[in-house]
mmCIF file of C-alpha atoms and ligand atoms in Angstrom:
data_model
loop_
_atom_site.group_PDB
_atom_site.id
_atom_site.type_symbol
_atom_site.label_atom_id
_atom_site.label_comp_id
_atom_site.label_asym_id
_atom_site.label_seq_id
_atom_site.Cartn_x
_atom_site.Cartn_y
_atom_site.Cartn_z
ATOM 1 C CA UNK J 21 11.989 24.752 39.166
ATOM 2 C CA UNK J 22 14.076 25.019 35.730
ATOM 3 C CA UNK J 23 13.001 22.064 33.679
ATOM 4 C CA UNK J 24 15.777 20.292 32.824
ATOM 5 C CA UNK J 25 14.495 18.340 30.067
ATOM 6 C CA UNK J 26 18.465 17.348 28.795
ATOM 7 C CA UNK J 27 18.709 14.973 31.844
ATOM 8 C CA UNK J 28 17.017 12.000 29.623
ATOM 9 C CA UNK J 29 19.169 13.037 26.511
ATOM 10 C CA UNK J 30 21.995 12.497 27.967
ATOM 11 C CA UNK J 31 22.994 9.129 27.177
ATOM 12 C CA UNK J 32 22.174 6.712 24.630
ATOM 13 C CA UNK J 33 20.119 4.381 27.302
ATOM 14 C CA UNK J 34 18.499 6.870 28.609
ATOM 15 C CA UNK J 35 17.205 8.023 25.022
ATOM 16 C CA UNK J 36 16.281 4.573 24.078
ATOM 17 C CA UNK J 37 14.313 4.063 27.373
ATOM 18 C CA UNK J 38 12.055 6.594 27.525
ATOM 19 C CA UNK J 39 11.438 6.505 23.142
ATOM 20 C CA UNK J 40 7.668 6.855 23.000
ATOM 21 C CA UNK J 41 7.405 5.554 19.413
ATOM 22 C CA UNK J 42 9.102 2.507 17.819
ATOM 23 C CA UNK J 43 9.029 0.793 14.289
ATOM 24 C CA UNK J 44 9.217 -2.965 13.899
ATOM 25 C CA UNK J 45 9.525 -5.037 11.237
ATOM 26 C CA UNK J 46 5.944 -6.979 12.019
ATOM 27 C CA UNK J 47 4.250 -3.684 11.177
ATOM 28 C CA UNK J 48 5.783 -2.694 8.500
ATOM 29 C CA UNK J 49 4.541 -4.316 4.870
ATOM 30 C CA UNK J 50 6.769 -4.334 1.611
ATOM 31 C CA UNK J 51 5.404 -3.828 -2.005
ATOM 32 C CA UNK J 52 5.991 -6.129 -5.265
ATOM 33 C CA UNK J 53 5.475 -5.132 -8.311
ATOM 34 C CA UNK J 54 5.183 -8.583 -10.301
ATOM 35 C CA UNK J 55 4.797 -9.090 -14.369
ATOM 36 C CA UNK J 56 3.225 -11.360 -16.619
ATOM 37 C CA UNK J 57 4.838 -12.765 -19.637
ATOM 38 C CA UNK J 58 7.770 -15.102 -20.955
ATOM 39 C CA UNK J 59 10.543 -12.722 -22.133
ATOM 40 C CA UNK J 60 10.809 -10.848 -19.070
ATOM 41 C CA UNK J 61 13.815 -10.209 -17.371
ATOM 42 C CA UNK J 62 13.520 -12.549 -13.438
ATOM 43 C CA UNK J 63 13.770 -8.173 -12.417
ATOM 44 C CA UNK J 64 13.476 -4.618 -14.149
ATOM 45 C CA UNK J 65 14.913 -2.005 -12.295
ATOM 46 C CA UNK J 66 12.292 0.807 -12.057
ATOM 47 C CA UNK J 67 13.559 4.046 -13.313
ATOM 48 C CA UNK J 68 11.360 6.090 -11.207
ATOM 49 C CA UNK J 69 11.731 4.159 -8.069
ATOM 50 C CA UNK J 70 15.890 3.484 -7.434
ATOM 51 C CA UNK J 71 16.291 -0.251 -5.171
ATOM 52 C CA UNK J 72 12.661 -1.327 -6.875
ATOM 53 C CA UNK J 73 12.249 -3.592 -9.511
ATOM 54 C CA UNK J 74 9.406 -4.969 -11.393
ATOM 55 C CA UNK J 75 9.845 -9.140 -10.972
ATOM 56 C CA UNK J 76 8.929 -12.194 -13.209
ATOM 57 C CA UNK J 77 7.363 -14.989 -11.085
ATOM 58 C CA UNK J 78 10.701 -16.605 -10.291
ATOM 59 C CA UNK J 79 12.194 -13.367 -9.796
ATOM 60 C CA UNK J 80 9.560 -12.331 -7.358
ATOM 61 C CA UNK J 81 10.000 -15.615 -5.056
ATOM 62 C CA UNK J 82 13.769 -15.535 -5.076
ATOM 63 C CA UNK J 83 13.261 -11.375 -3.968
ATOM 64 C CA UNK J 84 10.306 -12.518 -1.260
ATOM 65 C CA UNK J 85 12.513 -14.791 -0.041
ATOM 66 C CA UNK J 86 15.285 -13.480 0.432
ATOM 67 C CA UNK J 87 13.580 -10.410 2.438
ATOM 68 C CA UNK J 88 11.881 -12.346 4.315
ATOM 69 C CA UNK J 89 15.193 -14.101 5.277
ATOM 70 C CA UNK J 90 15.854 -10.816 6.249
ATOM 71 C CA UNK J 91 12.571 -10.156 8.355
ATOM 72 C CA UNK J 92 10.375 -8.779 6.138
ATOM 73 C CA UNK J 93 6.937 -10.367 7.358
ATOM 74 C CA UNK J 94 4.513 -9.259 4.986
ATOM 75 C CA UNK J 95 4.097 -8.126 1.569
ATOM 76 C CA UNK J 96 1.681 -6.124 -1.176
ATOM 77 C CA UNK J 97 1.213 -7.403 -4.481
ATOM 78 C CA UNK J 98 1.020 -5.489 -7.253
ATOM 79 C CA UNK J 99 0.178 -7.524 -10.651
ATOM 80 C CA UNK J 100 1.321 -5.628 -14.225
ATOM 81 C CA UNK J 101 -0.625 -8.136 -16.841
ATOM 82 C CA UNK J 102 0.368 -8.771 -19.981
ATOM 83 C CA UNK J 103 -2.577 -7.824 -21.663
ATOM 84 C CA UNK J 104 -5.393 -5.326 -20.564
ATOM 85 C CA UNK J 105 -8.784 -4.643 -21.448
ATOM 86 C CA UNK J 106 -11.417 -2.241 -21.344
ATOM 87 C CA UNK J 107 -12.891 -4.598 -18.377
ATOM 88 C CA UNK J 108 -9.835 -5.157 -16.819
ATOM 89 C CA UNK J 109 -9.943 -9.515 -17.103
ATOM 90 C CA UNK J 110 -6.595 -9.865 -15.753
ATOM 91 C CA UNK J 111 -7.388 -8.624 -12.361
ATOM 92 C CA UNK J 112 -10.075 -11.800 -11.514
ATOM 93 C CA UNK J 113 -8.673 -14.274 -14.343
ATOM 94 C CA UNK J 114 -8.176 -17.356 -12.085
ATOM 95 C CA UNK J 115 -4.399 -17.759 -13.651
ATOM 96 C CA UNK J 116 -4.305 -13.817 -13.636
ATOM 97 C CA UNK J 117 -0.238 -12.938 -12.773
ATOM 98 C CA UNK J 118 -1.036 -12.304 -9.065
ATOM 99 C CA UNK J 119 -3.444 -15.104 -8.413
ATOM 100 C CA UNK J 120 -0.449 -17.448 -9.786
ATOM 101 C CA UNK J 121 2.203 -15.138 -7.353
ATOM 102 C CA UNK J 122 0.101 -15.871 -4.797
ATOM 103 C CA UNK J 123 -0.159 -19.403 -4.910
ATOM 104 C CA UNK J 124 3.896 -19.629 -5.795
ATOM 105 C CA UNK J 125 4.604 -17.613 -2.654
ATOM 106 C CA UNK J 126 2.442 -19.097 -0.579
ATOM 107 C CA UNK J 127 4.237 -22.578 -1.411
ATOM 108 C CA UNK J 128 7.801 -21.497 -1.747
ATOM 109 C CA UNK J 129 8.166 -18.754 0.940
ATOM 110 C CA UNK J 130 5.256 -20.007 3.287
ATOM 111 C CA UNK J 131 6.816 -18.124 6.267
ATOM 112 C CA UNK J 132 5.517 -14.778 4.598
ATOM 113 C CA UNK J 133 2.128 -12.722 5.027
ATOM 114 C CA UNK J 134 0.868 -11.763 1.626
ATOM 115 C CA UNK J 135 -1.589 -9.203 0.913
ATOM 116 C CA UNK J 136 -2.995 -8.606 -2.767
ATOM 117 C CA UNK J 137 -4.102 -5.069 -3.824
ATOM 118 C CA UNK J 138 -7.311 -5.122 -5.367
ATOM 119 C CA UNK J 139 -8.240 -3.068 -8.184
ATOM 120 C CA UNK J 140 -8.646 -2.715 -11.947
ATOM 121 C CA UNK J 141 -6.380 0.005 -13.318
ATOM 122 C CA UNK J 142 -3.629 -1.738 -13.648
ATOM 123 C CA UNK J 143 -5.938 -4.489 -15.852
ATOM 124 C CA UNK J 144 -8.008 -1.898 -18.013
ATOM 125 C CA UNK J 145 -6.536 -0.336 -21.097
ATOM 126 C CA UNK J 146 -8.124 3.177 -20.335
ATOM 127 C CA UNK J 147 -6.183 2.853 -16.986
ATOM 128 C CA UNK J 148 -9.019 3.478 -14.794
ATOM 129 C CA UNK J 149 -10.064 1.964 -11.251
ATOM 130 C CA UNK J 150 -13.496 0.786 -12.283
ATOM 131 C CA UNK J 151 -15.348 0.701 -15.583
ATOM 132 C CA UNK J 152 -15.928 3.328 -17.756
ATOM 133 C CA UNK J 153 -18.939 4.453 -20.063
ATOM 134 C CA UNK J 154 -19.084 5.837 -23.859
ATOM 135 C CA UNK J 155 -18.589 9.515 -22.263
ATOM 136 C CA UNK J 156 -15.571 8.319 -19.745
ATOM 137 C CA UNK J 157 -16.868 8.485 -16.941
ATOM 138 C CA UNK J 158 -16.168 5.812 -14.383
ATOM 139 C CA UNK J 159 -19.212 3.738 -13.203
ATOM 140 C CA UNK J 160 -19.399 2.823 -9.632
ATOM 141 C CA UNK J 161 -21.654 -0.306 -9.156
ATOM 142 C CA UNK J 162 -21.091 -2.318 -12.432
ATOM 143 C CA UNK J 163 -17.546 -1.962 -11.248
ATOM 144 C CA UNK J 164 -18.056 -3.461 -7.668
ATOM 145 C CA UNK J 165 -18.836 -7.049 -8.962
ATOM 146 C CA UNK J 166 -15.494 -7.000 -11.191
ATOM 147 C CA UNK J 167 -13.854 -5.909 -7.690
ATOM 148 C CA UNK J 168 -15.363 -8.725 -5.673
ATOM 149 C CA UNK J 169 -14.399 -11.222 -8.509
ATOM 150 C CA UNK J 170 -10.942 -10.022 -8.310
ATOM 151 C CA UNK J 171 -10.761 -10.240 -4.267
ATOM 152 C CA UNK J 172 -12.074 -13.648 -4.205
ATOM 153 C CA UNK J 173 -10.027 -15.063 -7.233
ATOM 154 C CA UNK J 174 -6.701 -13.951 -4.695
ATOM 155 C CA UNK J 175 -8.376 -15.539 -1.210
ATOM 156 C CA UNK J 176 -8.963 -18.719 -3.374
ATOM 157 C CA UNK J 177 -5.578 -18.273 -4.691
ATOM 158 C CA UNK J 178 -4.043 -18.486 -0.673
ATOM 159 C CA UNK J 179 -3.714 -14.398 -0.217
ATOM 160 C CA UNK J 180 -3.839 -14.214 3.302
ATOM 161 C CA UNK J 181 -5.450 -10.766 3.238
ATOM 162 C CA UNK J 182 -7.267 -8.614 0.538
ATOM 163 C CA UNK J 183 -6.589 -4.998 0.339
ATOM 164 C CA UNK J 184 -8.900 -3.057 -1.886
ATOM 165 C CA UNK J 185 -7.380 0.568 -3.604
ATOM 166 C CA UNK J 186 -9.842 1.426 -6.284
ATOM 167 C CA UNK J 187 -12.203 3.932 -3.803
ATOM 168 C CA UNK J 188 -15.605 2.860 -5.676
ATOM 169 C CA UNK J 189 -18.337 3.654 -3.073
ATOM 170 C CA UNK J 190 -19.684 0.294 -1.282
ATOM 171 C CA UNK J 191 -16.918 -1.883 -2.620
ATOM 172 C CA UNK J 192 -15.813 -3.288 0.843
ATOM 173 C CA UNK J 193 -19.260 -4.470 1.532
ATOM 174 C CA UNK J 194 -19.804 -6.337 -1.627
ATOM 175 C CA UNK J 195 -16.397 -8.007 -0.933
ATOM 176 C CA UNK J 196 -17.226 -9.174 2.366
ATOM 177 C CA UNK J 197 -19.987 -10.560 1.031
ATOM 178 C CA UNK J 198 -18.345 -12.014 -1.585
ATOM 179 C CA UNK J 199 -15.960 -13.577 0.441
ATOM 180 C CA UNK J 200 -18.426 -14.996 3.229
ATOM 181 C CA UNK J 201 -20.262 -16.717 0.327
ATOM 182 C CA UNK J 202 -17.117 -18.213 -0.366
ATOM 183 C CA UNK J 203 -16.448 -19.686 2.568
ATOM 184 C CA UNK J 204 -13.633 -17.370 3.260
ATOM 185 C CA UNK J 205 -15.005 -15.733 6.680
ATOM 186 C CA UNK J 206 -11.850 -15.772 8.246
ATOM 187 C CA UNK J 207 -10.020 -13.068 5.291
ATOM 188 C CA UNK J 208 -9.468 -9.942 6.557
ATOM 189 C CA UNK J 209 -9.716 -6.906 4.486
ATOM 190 C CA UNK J 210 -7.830 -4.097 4.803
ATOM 191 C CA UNK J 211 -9.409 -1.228 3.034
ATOM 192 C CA UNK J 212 -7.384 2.101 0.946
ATOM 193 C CA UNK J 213 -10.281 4.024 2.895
ATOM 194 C CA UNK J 214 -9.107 7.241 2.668
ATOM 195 C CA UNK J 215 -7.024 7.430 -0.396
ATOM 196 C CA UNK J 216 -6.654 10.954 -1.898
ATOM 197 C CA UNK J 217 -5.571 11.665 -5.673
ATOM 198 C CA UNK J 218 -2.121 12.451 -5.085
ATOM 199 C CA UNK J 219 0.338 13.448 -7.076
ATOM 200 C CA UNK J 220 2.788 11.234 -4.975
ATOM 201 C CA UNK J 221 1.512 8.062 -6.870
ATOM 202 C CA UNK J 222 3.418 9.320 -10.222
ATOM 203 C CA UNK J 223 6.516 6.848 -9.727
ATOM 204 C CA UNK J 224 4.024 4.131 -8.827
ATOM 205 C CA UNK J 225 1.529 4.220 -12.317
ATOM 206 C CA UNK J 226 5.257 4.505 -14.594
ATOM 207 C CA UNK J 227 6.107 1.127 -12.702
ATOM 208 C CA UNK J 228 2.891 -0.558 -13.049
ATOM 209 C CA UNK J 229 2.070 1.271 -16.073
ATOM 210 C CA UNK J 230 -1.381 2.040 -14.751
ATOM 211 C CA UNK J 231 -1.747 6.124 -15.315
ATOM 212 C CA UNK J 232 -5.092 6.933 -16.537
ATOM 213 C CA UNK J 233 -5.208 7.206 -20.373
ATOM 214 C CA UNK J 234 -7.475 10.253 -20.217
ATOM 215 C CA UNK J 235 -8.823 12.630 -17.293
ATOM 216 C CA UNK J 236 -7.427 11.704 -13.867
ATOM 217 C CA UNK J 237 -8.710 9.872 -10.577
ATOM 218 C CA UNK J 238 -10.343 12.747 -8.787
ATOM 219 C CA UNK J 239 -14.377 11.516 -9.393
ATOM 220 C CA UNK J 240 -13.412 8.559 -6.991
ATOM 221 C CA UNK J 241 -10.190 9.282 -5.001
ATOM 222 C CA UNK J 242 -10.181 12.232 -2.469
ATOM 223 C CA UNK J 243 -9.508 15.790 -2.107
ATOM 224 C CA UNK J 244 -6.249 16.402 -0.649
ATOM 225 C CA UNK J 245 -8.231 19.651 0.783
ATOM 226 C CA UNK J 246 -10.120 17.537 2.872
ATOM 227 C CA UNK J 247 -9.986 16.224 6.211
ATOM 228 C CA UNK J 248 -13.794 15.419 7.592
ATOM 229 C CA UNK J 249 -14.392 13.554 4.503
ATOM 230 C CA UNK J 250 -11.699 10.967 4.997
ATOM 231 C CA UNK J 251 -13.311 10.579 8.556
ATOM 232 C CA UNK J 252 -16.608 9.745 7.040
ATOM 233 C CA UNK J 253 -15.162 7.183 4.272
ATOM 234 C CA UNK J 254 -13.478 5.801 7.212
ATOM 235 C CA UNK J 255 -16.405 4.883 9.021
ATOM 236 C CA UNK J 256 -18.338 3.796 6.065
ATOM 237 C CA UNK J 257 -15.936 1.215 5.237
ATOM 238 C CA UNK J 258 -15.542 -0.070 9.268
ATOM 239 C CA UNK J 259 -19.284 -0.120 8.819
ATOM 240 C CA UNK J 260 -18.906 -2.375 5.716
ATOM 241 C CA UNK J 261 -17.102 -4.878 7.393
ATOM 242 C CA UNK J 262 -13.478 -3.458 6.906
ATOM 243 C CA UNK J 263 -11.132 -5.538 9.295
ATOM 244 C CA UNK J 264 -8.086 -2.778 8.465
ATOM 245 C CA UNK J 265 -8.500 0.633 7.440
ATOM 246 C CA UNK J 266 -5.654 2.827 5.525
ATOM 247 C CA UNK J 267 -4.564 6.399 4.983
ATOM 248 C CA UNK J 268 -2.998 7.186 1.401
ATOM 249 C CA UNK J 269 -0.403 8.666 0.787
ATOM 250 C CA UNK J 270 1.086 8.915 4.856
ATOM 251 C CA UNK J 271 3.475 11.878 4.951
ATOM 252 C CA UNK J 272 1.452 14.675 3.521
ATOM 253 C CA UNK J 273 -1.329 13.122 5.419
ATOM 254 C CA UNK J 274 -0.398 12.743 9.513
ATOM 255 C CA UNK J 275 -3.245 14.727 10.514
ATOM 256 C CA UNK J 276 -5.367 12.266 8.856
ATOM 257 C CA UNK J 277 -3.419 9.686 10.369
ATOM 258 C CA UNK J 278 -3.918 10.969 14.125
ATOM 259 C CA UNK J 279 -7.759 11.912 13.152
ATOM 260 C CA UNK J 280 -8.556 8.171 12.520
ATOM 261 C CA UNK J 281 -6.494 6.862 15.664
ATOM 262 C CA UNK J 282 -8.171 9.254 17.713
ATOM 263 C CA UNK J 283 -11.662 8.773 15.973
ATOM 264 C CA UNK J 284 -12.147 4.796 15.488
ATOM 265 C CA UNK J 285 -10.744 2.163 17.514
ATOM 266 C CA UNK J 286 -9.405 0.425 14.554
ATOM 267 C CA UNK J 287 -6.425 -1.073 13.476
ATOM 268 C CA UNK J 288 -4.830 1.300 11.121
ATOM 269 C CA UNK J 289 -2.513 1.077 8.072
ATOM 270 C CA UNK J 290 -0.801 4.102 6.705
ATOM 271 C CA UNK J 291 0.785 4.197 2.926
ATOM 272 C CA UNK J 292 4.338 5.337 2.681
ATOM 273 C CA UNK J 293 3.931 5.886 -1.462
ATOM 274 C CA UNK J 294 5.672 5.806 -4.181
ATOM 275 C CA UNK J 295 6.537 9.869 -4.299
ATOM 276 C CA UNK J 296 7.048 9.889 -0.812
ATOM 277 C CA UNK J 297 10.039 7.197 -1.610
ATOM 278 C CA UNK J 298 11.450 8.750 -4.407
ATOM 279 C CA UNK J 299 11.966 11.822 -2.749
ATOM 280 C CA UNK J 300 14.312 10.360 -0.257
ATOM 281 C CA UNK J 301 16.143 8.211 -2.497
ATOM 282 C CA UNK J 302 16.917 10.690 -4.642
ATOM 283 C CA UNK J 303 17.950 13.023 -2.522
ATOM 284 C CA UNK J 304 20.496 10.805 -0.719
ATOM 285 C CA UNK J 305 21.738 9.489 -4.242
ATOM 286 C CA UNK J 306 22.407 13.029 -5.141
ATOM 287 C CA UNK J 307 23.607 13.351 -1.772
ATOM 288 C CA UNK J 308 21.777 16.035 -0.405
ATOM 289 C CA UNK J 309 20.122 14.607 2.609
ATOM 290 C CA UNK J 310 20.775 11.581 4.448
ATOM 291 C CA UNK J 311 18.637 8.862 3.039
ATOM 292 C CA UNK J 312 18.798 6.141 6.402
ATOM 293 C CA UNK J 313 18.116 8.728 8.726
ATOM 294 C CA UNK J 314 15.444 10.565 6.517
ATOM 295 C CA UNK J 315 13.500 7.181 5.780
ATOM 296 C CA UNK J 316 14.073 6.240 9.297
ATOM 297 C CA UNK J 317 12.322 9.498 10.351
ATOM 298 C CA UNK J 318 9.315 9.442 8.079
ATOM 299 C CA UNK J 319 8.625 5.977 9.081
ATOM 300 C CA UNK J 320 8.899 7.141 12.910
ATOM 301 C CA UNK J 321 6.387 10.166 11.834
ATOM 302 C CA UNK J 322 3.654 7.946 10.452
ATOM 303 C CA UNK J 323 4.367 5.667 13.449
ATOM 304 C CA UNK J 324 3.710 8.905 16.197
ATOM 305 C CA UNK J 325 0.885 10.397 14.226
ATOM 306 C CA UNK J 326 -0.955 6.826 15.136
ATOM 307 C CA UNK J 327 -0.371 4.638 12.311
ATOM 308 C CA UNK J 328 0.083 0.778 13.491
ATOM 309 C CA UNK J 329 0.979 -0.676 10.319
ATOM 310 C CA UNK J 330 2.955 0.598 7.345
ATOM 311 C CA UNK J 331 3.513 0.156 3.896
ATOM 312 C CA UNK J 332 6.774 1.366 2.727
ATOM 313 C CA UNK J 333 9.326 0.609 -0.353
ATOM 314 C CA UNK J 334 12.322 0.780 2.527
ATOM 315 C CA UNK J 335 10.995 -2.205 4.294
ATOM 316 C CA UNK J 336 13.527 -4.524 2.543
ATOM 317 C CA UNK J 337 16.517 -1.799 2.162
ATOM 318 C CA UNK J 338 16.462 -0.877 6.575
ATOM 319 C CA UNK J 339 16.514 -4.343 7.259
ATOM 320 C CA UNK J 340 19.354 -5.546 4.770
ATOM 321 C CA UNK J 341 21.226 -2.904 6.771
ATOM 322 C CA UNK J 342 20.064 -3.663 10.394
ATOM 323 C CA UNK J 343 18.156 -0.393 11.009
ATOM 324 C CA UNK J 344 15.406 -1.889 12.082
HETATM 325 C C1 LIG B 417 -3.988 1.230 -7.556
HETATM 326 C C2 LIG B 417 -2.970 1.724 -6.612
HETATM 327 C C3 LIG B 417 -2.159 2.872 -6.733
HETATM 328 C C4 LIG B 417 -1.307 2.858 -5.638
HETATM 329 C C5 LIG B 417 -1.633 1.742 -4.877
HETATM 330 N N1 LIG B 417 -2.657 1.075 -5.483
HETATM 331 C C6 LIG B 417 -2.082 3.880 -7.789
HETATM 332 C C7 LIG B 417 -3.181 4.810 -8.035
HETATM 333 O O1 LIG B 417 -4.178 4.859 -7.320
HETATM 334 O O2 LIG B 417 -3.036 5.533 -9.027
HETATM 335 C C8 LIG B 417 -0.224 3.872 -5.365
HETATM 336 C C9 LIG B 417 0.955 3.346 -4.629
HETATM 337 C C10 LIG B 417 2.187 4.179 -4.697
HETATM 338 O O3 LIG B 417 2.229 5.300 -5.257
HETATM 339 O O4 LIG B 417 3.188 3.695 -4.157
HETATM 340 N N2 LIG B 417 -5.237 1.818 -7.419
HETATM 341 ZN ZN1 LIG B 418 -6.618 1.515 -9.189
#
């Protein structure tokens, strides 16, 4: 018999009732970018990033809530300190900028879910994720206790869940532990498990202003060339205690993305980054693609290839105009 697969194309209802994949805004997690300092501007458009903007504390909670007047459920925070330092203090300074975004989100926009990246390049003047020796190279286990200092300073700011990004080896155990000490048993972390050095984070480190000074990221992040590796980093952070594992960058990885589902029965977070927002955005402002329908689609992509969660810039712009 001819397979007549345009019989459930036909109509709009039909389409919509037998759609395999969905997005919704509880799985889908918006990023802040917030900076320290008097002077600045309540928001700083970010050149590299059109719709995104860097905020000052009251510029962040007007933003946060706002979106999440909207629907926007949860949120990333990014910190951009005023000062940084070879040993990155501003990351686990108890008054650090995201610790006190934290606890002014938490109070003014309660309703939200806010999740703190955790890492140290955007703290350290040589830009790195972890400390660095006389010779440049990045040291793995001093760094780990910096790490766990800066995780718990954001649970005992109120951060309802810690996400660490800097891909040190054994860094999610030494946070759990951290955070059990603490009292804070109950945190979830979701871990940047398999996060590859990407070129698709350029936009990001010129709005955070976090680029390495000298070298680049590939002694700790992965090979893009790699797909059994991620799989093993995967496990070794469930094993650690990991309550959330990610994929990073999402689009160039899917294959990544439908490795874990299938491999780990874990909940799983995918990273729509900065690159992989640009691209659209520019592309409809030049109008040469349609930007809705693009995002829409690479959202829907990261969805079918198994991510449940997702972090994406377009979280706030598809629900200001009821795509969602
Ligand atoms: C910090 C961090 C980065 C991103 C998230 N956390 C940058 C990097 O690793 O260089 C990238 C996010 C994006 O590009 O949107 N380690
Ligand atoms: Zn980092």
């Amino acid at each position: 018999m001819l397979h007549r697969g345009r019989r459930l194309r036909s109509t709009r209802a039909l389409r919509e009732m037998i759609r395999e994949t969905r997005l919704h805004p509880s799985q889908l997690i918006m990023p802040y970018f917030v900076q320290e300092g008097a002077d600045v501007p309540e928001k700083t458009p970010i050149a590299a990033m059109p719709g995104q903007f860097r905020y000052a504390l009251g510029g962040l909670v007007a933003a946060a809530a706002a979106d999440a007047a909207l629907g926007v459920a949860s949120c990333l925070i990014f910190g951009i300190p005023e000062k940084k330092d070879a040993v990155g203090s501003g990351a686990y300074a108890g008054n650090g900028i995201v610790q006190k975004a934290v606890k002014t989100l938490k109070n003014k926009v309660p309703g939200l879910f806010v999740i703190t990246d955790v890492c140290l390049c955007e703290y350290t003047d040589h830009g790195h994720c972890g400390l660095v020796d006389e010779n440049g190279s990045v040291l793995n286990d001093p760094s780990l206790e910096l790490l766990a200092r800066a995780a718990l300073s954001h649970a005992e700011a109120g951060a309802d869940m810690v996400a660490p990004s800097d891909m040190m080896d054994g860094r999610i155990g030494v946070i759990r532990n951290a955070l059990d000490e603490n009292g804070f048993t109950s945190l979830p972390v979701m871990s940047y498990a398999a996060k590859y050095a990407s070129a698709y984070y350029g936009p990001f480190r010129e709005a955070a202003g976090s680029a390495p000074r000298f070298g680049d990221r590939k002694s700790y992040q992965m090979d893009p060339a790699n797909r059994r590796e991620a799989l093993r980093e995967i496990a070794a952070d469930l094993e650690e205690g990991a309550d959330i594992v990610m994929v990073k960058p999402a689009g160039p990885f899917l294959d990544i993305i439908r490795e874990a589902r299938d491999t780990f029965d874990a909940s799983l977070a995918a990273y729509q980054v900065s690159g992989e927002y640009t691209l659209i955005k520019s592309a409809g402002e030049l109008g040469r693609i349609d930007e809705d329908a693009a995002a829409l689609e690479s959202l829907i992509g990261i969805r079918r290839a198994g991510a449940d969660l997702i972090v994406s810039y377009f979280t706030r712009d598809l629900l200001q105009k009821g795509l969602l």
